[in-house]
PDB file of C-alpha atoms in Angstrom:
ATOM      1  CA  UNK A   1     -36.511 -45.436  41.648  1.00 48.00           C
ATOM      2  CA  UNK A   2     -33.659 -47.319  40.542  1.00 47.00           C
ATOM      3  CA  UNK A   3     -35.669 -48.645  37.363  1.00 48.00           C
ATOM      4  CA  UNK A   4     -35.908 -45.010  36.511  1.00 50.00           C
ATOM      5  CA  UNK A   5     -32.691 -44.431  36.534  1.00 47.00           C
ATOM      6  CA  UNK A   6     -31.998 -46.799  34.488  1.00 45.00           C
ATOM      7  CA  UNK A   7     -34.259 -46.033  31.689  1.00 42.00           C
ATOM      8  CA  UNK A   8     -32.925 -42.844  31.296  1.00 47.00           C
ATOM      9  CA  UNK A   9     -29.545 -43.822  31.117  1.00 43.00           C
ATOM     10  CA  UNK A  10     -30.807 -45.743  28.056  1.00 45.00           C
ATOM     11  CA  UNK A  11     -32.870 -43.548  26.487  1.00 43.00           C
ATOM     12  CA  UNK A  12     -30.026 -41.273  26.654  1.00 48.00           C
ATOM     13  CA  UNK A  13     -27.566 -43.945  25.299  1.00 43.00           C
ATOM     14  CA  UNK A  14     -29.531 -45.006  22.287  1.00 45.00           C
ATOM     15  CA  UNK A  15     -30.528 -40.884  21.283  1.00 41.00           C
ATOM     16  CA  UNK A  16     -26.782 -40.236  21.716  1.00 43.00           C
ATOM     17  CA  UNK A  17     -25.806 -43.736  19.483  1.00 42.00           C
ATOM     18  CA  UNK A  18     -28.944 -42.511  16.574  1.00 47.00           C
ATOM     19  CA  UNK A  19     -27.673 -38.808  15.918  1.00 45.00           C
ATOM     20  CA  UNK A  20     -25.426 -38.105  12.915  1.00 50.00           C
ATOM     21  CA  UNK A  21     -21.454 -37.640  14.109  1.00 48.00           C
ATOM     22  CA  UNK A  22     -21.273 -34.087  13.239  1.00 45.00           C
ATOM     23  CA  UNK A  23     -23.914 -33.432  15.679  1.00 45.00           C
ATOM     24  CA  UNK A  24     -22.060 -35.365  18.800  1.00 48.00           C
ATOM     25  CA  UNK A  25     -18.390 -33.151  18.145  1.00 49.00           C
ATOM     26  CA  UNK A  26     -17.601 -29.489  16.738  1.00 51.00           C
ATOM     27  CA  UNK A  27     -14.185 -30.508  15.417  1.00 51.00           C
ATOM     28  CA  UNK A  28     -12.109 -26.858  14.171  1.00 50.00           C
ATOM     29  CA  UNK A  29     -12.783 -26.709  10.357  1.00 52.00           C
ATOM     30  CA  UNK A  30      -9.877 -28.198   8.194  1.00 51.00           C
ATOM     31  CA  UNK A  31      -8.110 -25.442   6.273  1.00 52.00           C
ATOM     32  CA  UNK A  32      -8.908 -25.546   2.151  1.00 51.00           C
ATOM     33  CA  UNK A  33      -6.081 -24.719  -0.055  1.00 55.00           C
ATOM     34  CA  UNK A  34      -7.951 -22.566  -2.351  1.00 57.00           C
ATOM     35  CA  UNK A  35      -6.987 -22.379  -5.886  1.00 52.00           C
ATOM     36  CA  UNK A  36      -4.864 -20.110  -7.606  1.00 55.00           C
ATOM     37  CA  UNK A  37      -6.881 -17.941  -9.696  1.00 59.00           C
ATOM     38  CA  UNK A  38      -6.282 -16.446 -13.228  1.00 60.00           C
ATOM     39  CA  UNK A  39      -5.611 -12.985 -12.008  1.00 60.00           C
ATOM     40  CA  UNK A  40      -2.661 -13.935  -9.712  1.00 56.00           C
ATOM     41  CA  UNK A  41      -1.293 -16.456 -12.281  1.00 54.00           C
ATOM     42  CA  UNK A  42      -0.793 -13.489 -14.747  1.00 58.00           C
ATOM     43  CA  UNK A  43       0.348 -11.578 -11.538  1.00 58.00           C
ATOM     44  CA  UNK A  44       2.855 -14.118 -11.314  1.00 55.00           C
ATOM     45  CA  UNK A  45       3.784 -14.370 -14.823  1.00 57.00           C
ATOM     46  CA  UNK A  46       4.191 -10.670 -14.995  1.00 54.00           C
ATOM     47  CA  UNK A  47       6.766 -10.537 -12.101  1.00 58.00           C
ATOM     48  CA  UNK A  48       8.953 -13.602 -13.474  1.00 55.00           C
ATOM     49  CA  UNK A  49       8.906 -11.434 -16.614  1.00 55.00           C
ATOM     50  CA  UNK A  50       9.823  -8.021 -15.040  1.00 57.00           C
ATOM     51  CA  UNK A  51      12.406  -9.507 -13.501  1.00 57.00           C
ATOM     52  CA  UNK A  52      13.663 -11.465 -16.680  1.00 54.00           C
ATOM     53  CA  UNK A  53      13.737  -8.175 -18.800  1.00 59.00           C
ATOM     54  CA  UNK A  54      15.564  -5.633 -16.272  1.00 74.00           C
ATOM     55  CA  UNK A  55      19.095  -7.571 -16.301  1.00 82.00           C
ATOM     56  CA  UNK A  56      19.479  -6.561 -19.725  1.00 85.00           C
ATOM     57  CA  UNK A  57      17.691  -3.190 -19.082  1.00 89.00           C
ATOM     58  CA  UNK A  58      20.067  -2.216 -16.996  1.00 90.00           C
ATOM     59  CA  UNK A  59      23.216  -3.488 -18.595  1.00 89.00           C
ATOM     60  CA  UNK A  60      22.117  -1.053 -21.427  1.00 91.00           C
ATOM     61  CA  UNK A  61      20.739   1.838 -19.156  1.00 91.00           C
ATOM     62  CA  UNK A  62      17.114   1.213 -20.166  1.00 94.00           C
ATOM     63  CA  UNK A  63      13.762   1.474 -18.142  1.00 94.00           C
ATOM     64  CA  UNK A  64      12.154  -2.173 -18.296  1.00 92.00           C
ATOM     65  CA  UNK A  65       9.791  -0.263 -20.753  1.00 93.00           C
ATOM     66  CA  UNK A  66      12.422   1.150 -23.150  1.00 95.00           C
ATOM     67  CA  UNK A  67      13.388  -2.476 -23.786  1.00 94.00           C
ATOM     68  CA  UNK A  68      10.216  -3.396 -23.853  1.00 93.00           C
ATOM     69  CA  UNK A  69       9.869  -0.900 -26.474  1.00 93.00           C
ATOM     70  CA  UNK A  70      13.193  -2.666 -28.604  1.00 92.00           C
ATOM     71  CA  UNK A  71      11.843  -5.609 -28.271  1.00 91.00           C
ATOM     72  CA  UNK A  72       8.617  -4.561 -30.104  1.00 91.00           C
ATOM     73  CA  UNK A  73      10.141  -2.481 -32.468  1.00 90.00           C
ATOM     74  CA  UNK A  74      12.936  -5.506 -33.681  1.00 87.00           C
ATOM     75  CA  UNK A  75       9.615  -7.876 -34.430  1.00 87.00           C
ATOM     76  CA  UNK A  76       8.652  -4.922 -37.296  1.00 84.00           C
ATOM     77  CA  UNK A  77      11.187  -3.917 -40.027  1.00 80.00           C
ATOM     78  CA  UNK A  78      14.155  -2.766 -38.723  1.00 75.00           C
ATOM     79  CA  UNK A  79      14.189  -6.630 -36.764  1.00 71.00           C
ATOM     80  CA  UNK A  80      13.925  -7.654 -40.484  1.00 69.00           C
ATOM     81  CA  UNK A  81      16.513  -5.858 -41.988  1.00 69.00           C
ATOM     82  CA  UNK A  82      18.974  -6.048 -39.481  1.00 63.00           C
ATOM     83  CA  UNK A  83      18.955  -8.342 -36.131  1.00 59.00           C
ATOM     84  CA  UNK A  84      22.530  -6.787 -35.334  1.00 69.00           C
ATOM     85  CA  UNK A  85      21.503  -3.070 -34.100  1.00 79.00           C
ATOM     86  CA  UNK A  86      22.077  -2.247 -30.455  1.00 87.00           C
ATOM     87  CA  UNK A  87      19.457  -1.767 -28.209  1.00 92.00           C
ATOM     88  CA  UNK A  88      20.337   2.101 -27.901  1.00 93.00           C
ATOM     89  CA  UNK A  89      20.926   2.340 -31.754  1.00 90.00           C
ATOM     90  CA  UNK A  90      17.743   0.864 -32.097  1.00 91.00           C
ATOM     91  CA  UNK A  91      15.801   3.220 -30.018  1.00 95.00           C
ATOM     92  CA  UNK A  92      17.651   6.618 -31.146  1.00 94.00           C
ATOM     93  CA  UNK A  93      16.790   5.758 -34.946  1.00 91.00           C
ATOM     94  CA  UNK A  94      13.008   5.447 -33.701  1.00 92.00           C
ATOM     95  CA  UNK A  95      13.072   8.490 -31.463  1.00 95.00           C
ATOM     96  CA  UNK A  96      10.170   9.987 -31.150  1.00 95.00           C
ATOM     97  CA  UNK A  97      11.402  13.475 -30.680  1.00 95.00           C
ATOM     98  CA  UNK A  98      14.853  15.304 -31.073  1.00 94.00           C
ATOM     99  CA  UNK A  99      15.710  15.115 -26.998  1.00 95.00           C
ATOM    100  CA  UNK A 100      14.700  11.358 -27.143  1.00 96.00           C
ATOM    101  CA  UNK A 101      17.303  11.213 -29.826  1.00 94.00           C
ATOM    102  CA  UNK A 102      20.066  12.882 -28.465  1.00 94.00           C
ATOM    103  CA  UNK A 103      19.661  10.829 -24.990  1.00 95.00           C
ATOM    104  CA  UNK A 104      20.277   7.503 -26.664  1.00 95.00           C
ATOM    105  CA  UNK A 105      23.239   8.721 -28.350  1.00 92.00           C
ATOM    106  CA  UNK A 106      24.853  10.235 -25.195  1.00 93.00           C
ATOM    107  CA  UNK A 107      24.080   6.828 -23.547  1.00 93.00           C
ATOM    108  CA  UNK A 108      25.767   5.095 -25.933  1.00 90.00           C
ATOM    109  CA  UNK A 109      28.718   7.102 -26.553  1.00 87.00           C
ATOM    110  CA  UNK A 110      29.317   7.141 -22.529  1.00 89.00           C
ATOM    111  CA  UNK A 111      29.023   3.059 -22.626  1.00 88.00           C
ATOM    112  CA  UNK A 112      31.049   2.786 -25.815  1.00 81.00           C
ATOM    113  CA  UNK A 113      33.474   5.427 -24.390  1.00 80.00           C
ATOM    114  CA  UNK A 114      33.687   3.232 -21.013  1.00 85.00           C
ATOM    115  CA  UNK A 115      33.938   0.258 -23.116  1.00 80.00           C
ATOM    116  CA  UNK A 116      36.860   1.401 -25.196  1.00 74.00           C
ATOM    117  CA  UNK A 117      39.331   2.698 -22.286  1.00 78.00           C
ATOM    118  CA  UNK A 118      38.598  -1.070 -20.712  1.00 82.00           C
ATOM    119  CA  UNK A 119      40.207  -2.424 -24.528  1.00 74.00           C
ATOM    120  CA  UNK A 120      42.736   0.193 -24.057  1.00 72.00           C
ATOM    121  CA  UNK A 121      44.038  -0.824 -20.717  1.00 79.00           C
ATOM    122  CA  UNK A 122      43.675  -4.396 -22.043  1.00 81.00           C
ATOM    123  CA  UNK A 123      45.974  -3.718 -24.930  1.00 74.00           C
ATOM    124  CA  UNK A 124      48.338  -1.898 -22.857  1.00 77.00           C
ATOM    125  CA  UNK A 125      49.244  -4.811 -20.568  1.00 83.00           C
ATOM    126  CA  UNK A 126      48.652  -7.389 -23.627  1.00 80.00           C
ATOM    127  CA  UNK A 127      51.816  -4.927 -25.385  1.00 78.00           C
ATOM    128  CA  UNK A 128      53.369  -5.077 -22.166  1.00 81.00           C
ATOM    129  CA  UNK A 129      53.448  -9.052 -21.221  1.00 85.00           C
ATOM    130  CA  UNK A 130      53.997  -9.692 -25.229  1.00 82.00           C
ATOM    131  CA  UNK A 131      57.438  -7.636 -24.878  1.00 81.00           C
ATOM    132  CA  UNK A 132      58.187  -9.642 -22.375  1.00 86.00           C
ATOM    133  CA  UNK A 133      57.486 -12.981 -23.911  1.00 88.00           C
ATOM    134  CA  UNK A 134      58.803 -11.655 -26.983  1.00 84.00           C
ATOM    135  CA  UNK A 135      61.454  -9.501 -27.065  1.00 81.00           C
ATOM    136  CA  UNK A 136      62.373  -7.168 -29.778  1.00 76.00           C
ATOM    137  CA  UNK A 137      59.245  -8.313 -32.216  1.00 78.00           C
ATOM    138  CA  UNK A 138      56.581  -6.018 -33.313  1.00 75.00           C
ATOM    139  CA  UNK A 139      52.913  -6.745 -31.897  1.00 78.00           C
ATOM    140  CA  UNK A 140      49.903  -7.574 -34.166  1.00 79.00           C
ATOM    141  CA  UNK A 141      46.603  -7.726 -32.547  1.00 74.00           C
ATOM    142  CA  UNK A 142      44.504 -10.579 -34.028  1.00 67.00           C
ATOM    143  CA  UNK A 143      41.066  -9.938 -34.655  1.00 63.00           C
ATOM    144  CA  UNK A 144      38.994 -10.383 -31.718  1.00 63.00           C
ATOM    145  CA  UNK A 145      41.259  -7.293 -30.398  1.00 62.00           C
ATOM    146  CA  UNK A 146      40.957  -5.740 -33.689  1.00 63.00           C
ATOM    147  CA  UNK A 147      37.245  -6.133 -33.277  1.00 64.00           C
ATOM    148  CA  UNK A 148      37.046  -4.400 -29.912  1.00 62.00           C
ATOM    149  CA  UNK A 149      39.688  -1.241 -30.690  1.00 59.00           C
ATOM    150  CA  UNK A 150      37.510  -0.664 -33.591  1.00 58.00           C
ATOM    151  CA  UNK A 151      33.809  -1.121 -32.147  1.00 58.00           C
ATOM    152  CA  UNK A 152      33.566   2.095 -29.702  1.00 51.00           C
ATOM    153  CA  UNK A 153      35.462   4.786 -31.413  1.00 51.00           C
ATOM    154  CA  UNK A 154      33.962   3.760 -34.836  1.00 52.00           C
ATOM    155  CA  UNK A 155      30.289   4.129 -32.464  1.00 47.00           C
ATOM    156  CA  UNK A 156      30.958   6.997 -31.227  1.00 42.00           C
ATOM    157  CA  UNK A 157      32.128   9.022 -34.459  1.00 46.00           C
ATOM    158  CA  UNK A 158      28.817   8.178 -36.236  1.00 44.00           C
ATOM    159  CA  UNK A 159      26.948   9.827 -33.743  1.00 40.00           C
ATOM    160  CA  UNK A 160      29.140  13.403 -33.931  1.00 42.00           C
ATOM    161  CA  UNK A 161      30.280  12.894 -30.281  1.00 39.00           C
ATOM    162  CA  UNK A 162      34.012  11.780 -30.872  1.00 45.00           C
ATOM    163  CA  UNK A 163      36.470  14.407 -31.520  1.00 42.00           C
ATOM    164  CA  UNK A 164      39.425  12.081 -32.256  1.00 51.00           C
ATOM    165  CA  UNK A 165      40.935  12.496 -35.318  1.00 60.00           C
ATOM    166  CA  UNK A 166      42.739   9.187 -34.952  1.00 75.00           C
ATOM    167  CA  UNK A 167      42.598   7.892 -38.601  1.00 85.00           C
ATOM    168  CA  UNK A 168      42.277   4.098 -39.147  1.00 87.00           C
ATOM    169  CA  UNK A 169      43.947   2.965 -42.368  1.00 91.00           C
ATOM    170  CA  UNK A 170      42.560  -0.221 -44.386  1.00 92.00           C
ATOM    171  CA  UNK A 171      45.389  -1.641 -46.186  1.00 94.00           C
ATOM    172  CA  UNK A 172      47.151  -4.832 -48.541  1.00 93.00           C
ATOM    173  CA  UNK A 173      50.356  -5.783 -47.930  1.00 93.00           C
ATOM    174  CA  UNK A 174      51.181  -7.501 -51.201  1.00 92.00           C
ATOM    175  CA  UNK A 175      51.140  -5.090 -54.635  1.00 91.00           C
ATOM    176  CA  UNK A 176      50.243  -2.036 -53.139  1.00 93.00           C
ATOM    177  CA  UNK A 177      52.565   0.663 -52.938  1.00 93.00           C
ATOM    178  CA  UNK A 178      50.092   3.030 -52.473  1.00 94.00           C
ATOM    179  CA  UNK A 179      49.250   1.356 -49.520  1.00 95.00           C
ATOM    180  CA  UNK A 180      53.000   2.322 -48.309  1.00 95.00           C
ATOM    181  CA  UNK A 181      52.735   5.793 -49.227  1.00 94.00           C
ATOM    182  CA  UNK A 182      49.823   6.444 -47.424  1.00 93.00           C
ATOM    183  CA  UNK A 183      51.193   4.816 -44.356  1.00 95.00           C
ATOM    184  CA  UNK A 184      54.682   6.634 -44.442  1.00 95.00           C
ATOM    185  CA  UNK A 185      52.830   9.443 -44.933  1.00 92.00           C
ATOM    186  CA  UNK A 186      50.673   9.154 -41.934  1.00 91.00           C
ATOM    187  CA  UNK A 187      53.552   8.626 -40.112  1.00 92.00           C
ATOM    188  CA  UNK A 188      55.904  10.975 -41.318  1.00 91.00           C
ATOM    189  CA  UNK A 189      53.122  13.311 -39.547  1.00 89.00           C
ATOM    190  CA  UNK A 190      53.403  11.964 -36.461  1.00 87.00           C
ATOM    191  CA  UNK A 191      49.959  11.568 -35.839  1.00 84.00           C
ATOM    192  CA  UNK A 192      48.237   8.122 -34.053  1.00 88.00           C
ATOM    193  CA  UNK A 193      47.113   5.289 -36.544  1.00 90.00           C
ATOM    194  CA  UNK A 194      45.348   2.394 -36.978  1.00 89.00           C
ATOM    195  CA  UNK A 195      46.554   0.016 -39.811  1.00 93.00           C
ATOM    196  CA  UNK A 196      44.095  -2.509 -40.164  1.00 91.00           C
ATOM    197  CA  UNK A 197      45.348  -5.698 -42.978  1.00 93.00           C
ATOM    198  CA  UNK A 198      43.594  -7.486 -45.298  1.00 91.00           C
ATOM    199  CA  UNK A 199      45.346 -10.091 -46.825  1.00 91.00           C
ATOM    200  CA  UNK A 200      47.921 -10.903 -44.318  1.00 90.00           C
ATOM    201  CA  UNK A 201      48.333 -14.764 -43.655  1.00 87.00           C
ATOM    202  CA  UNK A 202      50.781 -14.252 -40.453  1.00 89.00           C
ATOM    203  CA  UNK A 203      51.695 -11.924 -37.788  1.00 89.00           C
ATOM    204  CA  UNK A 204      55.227 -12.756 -39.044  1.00 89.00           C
ATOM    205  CA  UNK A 205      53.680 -11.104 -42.638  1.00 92.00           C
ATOM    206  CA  UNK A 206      52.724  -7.822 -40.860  1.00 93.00           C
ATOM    207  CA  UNK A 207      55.763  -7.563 -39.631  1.00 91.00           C
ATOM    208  CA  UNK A 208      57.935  -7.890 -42.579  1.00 91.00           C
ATOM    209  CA  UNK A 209      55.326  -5.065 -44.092  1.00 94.00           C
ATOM    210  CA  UNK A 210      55.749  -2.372 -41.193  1.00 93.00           C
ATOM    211  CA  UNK A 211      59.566  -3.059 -41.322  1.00 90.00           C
ATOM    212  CA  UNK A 212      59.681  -2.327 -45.370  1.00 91.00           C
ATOM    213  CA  UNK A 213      57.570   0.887 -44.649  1.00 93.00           C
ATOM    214  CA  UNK A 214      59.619   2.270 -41.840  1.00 93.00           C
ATOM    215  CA  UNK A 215      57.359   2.718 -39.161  1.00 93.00           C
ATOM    216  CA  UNK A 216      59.183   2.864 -35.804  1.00 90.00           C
ATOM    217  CA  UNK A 217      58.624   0.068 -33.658  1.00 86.00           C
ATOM    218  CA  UNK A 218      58.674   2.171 -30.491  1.00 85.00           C
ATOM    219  CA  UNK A 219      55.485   4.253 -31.742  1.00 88.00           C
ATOM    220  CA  UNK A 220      53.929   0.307 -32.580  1.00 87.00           C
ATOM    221  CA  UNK A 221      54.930  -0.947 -29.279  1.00 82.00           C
ATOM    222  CA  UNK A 222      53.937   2.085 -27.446  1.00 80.00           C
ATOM    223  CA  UNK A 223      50.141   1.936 -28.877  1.00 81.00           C
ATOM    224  CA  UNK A 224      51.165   5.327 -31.207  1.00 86.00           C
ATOM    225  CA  UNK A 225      50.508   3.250 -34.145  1.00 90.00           C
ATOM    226  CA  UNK A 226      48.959  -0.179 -34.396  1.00 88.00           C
ATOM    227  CA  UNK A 227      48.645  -2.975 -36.797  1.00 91.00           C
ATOM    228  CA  UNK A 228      46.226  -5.213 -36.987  1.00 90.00           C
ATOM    229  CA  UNK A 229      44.966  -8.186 -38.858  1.00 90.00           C
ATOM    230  CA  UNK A 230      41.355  -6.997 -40.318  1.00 86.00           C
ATOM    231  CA  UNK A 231      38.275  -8.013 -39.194  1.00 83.00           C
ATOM    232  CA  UNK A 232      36.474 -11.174 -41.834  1.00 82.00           C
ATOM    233  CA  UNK A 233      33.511  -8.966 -42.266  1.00 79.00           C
ATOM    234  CA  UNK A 234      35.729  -5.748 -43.583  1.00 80.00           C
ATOM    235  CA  UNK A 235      37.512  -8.166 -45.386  1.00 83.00           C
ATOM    236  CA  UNK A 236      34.342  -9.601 -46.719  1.00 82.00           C
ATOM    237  CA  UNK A 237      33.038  -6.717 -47.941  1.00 81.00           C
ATOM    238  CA  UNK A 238      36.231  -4.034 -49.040  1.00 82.00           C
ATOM    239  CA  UNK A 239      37.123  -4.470 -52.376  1.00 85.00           C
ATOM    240  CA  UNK A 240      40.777  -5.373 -52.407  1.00 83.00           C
ATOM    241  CA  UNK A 241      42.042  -3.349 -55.533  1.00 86.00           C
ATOM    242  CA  UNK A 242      40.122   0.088 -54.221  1.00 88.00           C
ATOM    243  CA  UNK A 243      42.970   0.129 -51.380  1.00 92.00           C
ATOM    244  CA  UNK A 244      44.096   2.244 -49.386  1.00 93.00           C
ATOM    245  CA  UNK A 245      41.073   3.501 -47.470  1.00 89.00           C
ATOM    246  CA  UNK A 246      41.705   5.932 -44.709  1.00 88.00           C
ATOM    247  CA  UNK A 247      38.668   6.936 -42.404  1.00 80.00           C
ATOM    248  CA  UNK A 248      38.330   9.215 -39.682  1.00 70.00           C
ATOM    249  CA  UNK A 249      36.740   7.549 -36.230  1.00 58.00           C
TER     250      UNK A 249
END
């Protein structure tokens, strides 16, 4: 009995020593990383993309597809002929219908609008801390400020949504006495100006020039009237001897 006993312990020993491992243990199945496929890489790519684009969407109160649409249009002609236009100037000269049209120009005359009363609060504490600084002189805005007063009443106008009459007046200080006329005239009317100078090498020069032409310094320092040194790309482009120019904004 006991030599039974004993053979089937070994028979059971060497079957349970000849079968294959997976046989002797059921081990829980190791978990596969499974590939990313092409689909959810372009998923991916997409969303990085989406996400890229609507910053500057909404900085310029566009649907991710309206700039989507810019972007397009800037790689045909109008990207050739000009790199400079505005998103919103961009899409209102491609409108595709008349309501299209007028939306982009109402969106950028209420961002140019919002723009410009920022400059204008700007300028009024600039006039106020250079008063301080500098008692009794006359302010001259360089250009980057000559830049900005310009940019969103200029905008504006071309689309037939400003109804400021504020004149801006492109002028020479040396050899030009129609330059003064047209400036003491503007004055004499009491109306708001912008004087904008093209061949001034100083504030100190500007100066000299308002002084000779009479305009009151409390209208300059007040904002009424303002002179400025002109921007290099008027000054680039005017021709010098067809001075004065006056333009409406």
């Amino acid at each position: 009995m006991a030599r039974r006993s004993f053979i089937g312990f070994s028979f059971g020993l060497t079957l349970a020593l000849s079968l294959p491992a997976a046989a002797q243990s059921d081990p829980a199945p190791a978990m596969l990383k499974r590939p990313t496929t092409t689909d959810q890489a372009t998923q991916s790519r997409e969303t990085r993309e989406k996400a890229i684009t609507k910053q500057p969407a909404q900085q310029w109160d566009l649907s991710v597809s309206e700039w989507q649409r810019y972007k397009t249009l800037l790689k045909g002609i109008d990207g050739y002929r000009s790199d400079k236009l505005d998103p919103l100037t961009e899409l209102g000269i491609r409108a595709r219908s008349t309501a299209e049209r007028r939306r982009y120009a109402r969106k950028l005359a209420r961002l140019e609008h919002e723009r410009t009363q920022r400059v204008l609060a700007f300028q009024k504490t600039y006039d106020q801390v250079f008063s301080q600084m500098y008692a009794g002189q006359t302010p001259v805005n360089a250009q980057g400020m000559t830049q900005a007063l310009m940019a969103g009443p200029q905008s504006a106008a071309k689309l037939g949504l400003d109804q400021s009459s504020r004149p801006a007046i492109v002028v020479r200080i040396h050899d030009c006495s129609a330059c003064k006329r047209i400036v003491q005239k503007q004055a004499n009317s009491q109306m708001p100006m912008d004087i904008y100078v093209v061949d001034a090498d100083s504030d100190d020069a500007i100066r000299r020039w308002a002084i000779q032409v009479g305009l009151n310094p409390k209208r300059v320092r007040s904002g009424d009237i303002t002179l400025n040194h002109a921007p290099q790309k008027l000054v680039r482009t005017i021709d010098a001897d067809s001075l004065p120019h006056v333009f409406s904004r």
